[in-house]
PDB file of C-alpha atoms in Angstrom:
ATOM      1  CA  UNK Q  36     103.938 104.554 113.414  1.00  0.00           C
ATOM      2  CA  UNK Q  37     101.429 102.733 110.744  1.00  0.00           C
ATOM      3  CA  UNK Q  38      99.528 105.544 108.793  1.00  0.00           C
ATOM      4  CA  UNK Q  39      96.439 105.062 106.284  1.00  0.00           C
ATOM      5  CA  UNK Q  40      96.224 108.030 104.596  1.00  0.00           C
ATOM      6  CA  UNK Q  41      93.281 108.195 102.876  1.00  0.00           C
ATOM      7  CA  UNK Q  42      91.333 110.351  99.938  1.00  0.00           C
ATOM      8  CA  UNK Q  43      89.297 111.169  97.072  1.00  0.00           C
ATOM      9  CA  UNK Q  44      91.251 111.222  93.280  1.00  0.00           C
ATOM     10  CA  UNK Q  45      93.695 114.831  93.180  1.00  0.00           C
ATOM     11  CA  UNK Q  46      92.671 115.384  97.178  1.00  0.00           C
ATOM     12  CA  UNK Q  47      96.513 115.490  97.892  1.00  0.00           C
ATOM     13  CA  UNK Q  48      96.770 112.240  99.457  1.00  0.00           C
ATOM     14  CA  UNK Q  49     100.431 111.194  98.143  1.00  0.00           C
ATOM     15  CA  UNK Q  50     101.788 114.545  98.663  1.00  0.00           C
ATOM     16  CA  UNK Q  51     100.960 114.519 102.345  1.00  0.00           C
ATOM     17  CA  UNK Q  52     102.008 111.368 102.696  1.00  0.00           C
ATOM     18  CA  UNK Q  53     105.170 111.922 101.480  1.00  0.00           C
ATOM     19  CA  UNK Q  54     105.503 115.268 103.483  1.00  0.00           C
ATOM     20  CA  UNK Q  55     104.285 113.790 106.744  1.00  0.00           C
ATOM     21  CA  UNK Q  56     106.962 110.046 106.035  1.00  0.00           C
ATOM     22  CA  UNK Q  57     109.842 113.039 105.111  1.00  0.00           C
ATOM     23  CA  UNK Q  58     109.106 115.126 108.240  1.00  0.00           C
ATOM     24  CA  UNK Q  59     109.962 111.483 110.469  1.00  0.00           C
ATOM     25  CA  UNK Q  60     113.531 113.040 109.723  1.00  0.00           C
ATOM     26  CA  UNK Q  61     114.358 109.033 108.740  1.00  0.00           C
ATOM     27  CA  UNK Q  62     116.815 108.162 106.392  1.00  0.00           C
ATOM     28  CA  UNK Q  63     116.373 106.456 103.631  1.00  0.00           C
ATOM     29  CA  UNK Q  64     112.966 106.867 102.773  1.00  0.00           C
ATOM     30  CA  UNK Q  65     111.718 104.140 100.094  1.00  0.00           C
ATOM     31  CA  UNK Q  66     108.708 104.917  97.927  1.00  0.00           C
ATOM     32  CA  UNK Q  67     106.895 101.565  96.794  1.00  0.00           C
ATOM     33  CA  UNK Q  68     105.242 102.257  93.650  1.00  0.00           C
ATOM     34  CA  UNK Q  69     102.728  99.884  93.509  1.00  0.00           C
ATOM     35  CA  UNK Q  70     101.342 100.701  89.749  1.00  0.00           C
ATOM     36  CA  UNK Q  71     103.414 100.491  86.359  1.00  0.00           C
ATOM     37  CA  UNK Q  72     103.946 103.807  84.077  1.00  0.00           C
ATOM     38  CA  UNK Q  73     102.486 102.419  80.811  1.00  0.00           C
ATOM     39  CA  UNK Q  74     104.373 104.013  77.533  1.00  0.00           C
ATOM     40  CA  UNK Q  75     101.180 103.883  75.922  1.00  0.00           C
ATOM     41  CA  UNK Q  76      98.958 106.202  78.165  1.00  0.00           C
ATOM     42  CA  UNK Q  77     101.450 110.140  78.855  1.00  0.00           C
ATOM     43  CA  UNK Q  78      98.474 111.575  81.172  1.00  0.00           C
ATOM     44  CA  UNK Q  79      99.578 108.503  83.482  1.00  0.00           C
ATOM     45  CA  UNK Q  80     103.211 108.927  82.600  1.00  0.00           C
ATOM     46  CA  UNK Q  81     103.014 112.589  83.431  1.00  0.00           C
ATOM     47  CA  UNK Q  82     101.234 112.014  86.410  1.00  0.00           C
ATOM     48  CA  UNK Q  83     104.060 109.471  87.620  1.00  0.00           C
ATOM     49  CA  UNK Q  84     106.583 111.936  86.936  1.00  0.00           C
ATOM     50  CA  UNK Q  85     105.369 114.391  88.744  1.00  0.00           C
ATOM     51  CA  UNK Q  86     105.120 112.334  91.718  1.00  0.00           C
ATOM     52  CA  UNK Q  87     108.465 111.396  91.397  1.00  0.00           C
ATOM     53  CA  UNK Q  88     110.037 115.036  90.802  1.00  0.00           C
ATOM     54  CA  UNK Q  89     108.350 116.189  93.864  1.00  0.00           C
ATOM     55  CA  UNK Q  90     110.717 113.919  96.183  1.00  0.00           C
ATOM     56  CA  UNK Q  91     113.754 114.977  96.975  1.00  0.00           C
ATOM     57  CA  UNK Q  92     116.828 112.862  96.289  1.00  0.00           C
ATOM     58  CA  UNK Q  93     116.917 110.548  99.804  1.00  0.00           C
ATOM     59  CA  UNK Q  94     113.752 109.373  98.228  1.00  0.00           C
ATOM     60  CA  UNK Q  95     114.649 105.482  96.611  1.00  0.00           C
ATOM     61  CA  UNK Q  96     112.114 104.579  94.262  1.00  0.00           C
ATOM     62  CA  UNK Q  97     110.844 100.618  94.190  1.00  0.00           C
ATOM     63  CA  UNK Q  98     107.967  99.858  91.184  1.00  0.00           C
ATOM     64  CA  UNK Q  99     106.309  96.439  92.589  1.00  0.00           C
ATOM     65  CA  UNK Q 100     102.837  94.796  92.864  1.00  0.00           C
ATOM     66  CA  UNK Q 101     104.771  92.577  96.025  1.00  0.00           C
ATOM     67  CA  UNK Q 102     104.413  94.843  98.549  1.00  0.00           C
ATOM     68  CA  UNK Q 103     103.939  92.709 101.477  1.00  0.00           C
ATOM     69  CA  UNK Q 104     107.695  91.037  99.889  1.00  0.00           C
ATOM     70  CA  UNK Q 105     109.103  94.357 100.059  1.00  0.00           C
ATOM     71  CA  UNK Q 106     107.758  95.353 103.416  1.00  0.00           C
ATOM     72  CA  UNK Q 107     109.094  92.488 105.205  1.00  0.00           C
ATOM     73  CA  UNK Q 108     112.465  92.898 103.423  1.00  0.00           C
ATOM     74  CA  UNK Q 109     113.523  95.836 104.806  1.00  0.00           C
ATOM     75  CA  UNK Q 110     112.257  98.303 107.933  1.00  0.00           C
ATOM     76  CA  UNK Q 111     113.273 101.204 106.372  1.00  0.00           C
ATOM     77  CA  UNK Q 112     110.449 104.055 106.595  1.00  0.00           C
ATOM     78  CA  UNK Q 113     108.006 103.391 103.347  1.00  0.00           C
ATOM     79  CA  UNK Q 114     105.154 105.142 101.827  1.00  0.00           C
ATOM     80  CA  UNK Q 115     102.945 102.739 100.300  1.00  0.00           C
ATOM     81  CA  UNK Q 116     101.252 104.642  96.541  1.00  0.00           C
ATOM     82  CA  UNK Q 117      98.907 103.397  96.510  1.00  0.00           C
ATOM     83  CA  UNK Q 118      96.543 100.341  97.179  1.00  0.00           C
ATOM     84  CA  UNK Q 119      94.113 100.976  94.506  1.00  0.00           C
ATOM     85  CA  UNK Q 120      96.600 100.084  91.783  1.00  0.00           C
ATOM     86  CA  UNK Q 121      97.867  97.066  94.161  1.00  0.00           C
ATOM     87  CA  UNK Q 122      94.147  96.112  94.574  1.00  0.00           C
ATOM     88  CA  UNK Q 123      93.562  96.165  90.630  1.00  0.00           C
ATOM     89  CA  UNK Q 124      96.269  94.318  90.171  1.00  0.00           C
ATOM     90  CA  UNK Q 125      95.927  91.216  92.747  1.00  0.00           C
ATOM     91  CA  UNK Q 126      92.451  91.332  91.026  1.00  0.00           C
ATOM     92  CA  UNK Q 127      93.845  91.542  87.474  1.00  0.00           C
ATOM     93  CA  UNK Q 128      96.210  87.731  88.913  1.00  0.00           C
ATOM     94  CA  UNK Q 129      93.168  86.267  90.946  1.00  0.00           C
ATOM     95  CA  UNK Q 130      90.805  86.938  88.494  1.00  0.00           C
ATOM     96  CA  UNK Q 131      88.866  88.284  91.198  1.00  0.00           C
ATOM     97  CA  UNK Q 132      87.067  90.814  88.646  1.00  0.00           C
ATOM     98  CA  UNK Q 133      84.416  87.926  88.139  1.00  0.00           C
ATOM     99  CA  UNK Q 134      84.445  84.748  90.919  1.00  0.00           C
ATOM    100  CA  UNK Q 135      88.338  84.915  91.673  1.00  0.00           C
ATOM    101  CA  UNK Q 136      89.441  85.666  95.008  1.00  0.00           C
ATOM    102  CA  UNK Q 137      92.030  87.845  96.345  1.00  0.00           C
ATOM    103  CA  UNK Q 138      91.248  86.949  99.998  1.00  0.00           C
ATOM    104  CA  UNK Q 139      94.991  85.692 100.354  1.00  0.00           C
ATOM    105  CA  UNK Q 140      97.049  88.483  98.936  1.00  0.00           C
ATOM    106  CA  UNK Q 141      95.007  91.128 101.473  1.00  0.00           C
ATOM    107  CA  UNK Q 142      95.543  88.690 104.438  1.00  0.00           C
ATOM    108  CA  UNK Q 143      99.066  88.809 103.219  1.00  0.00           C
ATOM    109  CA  UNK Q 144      99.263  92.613 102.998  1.00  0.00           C
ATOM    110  CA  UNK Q 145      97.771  93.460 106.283  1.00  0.00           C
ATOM    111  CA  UNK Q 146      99.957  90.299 107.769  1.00  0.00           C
ATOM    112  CA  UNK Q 147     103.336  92.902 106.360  1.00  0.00           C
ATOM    113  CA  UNK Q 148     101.390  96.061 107.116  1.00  0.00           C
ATOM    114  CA  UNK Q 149     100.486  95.131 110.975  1.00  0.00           C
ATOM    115  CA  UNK Q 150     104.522  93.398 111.696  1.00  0.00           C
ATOM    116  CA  UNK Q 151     106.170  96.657 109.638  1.00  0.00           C
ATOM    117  CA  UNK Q 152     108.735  98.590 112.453  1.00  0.00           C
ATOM    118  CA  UNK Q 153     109.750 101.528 110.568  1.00  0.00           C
ATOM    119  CA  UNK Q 154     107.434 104.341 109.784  1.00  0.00           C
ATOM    120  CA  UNK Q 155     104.687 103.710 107.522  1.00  0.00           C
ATOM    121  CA  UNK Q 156     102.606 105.621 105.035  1.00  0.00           C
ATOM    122  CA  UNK Q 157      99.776 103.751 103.212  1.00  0.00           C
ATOM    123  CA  UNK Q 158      98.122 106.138 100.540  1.00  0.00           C
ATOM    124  CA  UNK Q 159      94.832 104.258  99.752  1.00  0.00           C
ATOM    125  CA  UNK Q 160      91.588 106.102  97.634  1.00  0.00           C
ATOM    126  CA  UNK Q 161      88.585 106.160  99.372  1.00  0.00           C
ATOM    127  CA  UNK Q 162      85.660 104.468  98.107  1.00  0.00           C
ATOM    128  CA  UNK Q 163      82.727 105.446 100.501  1.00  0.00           C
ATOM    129  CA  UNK Q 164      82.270 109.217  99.462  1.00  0.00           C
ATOM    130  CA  UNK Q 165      80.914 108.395  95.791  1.00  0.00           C
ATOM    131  CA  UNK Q 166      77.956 106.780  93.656  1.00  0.00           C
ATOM    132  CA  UNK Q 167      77.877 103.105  93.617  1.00  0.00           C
ATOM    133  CA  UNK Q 168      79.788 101.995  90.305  1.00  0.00           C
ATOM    134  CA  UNK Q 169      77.257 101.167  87.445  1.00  0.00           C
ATOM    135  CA  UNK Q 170      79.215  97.741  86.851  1.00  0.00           C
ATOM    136  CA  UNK Q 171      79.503  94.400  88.213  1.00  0.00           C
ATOM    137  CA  UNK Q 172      83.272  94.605  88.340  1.00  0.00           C
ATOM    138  CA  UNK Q 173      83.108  98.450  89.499  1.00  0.00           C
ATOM    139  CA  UNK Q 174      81.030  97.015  92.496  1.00  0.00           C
ATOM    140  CA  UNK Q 175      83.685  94.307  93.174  1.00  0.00           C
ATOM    141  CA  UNK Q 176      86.499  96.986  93.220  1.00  0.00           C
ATOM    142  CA  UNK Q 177      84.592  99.239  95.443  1.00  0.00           C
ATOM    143  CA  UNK Q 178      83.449  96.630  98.012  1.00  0.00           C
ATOM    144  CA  UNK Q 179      86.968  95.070  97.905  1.00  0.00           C
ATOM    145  CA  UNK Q 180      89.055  98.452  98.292  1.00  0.00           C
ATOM    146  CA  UNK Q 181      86.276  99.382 101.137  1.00  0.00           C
ATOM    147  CA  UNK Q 182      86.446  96.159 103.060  1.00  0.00           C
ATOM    148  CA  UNK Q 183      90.433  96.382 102.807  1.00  0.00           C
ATOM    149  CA  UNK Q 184      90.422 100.145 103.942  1.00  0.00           C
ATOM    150  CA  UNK Q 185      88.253  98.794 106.876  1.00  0.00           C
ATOM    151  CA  UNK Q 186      91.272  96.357 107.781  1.00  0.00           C
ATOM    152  CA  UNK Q 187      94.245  98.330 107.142  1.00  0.00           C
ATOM    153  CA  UNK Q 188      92.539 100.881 109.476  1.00  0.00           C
ATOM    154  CA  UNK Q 189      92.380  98.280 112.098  1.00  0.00           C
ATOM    155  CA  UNK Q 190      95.928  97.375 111.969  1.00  0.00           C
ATOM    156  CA  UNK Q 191      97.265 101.113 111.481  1.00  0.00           C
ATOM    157  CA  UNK Q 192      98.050 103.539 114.610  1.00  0.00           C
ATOM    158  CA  UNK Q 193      97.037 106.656 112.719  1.00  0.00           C
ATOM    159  CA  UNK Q 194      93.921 107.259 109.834  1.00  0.00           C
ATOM    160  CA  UNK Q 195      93.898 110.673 108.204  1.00  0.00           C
ATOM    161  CA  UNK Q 196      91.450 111.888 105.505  1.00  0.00           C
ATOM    162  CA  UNK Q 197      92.907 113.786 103.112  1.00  0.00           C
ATOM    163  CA  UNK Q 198      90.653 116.805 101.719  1.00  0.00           C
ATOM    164  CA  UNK Q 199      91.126 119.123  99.372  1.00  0.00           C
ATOM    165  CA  UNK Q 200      95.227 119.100 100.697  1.00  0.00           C
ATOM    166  CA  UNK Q 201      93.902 119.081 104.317  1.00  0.00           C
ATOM    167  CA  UNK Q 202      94.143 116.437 106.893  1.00  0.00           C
ATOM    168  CA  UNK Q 203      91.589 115.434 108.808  1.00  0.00           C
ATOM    169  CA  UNK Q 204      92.374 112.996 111.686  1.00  0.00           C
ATOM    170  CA  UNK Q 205      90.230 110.019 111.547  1.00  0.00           C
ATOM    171  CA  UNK Q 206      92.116 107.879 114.195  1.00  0.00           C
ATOM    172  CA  UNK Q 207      94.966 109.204 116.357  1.00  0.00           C
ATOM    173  CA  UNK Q 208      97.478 106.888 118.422  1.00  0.00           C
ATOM    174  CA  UNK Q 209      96.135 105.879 121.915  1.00  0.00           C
TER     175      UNK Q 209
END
């Protein structure tokens, strides 16, 4: 089973994600990290760690911006944290913040996303329940992350919102 899991910033997202991926009762469970811990900036750094100290020890941890590589390595259940920081950074390679694209590396994604055979958990933020960013590359992000929720939705058996710790079941298995 292929699960978006979807929220707002602190809505709990990640930590039912990796409840919901740990309650498969698979083993190993891999946790693709898809943004670096920067030495320079300890709210992220403490953020990261807490992440990681709420997973328990079956938990392997995998810090990469190649997640499709990763995903078609090995079908070992995965939760996916998250594709805001993968967006920013195939952005931050394409260029894509001004006329770059970054068309391939989402085709790419939802290509390793739609073939994946072990459980999956994709923790993505969601863009539509907020103001329209006041910048030109704020507007890029947001349509891009939108139009790429949009997709992975399409090729994942399962949507939940996640709000204020709750789930709310956008799109159930047929």
């Amino acid at each position: 089973m292929r699960t978006l899991v979807l929220g707002g910033i602190r809505s709990g997202k990640s930590q039912w994600a990796e409840a919901a991926l740990a309650d498969t009762g698979q083993a190993p469970l891999r946790y693709l990290a898809t943004g670096p811990a920067p030495a320079d900036d300890p709210d992220w750094a403490a953020r990261v760690a807490a992440h990681r100290l709420r997973r328990a020890d079956r938990w392997s941890t995998v810090e990469t911006a190649d997640v499709a590589t990763q995903l078609r390595a090995q079908p070992v259940a995965t939760l996916v944290d998250d594709i805001g920081s993968w967006l920013t950074a195939a952005m931050d390679r394409s260029g894509a913040w001004t006329d770059g694209s970054v068309t391939a590396d989402i085709d790419d994604l939802l290509d390793a996303v739609g073939g994946f055979t072990a459980p999956l958990a994709v923790v993505s933020p969601e863009v539509g329940l907020t103001v329209v960013p006041a910048t030109a590359a704020g507007r890029r992000f947001a349509d891009e992350l939108g139009s790429l929720n949009q997709r992975l939705a399409a090729v994942c058996d399962r949507v939940v919102l996640v709000v204020a710790g709750q789930p709310v079941s956008v799109k159930e298995p047929v």
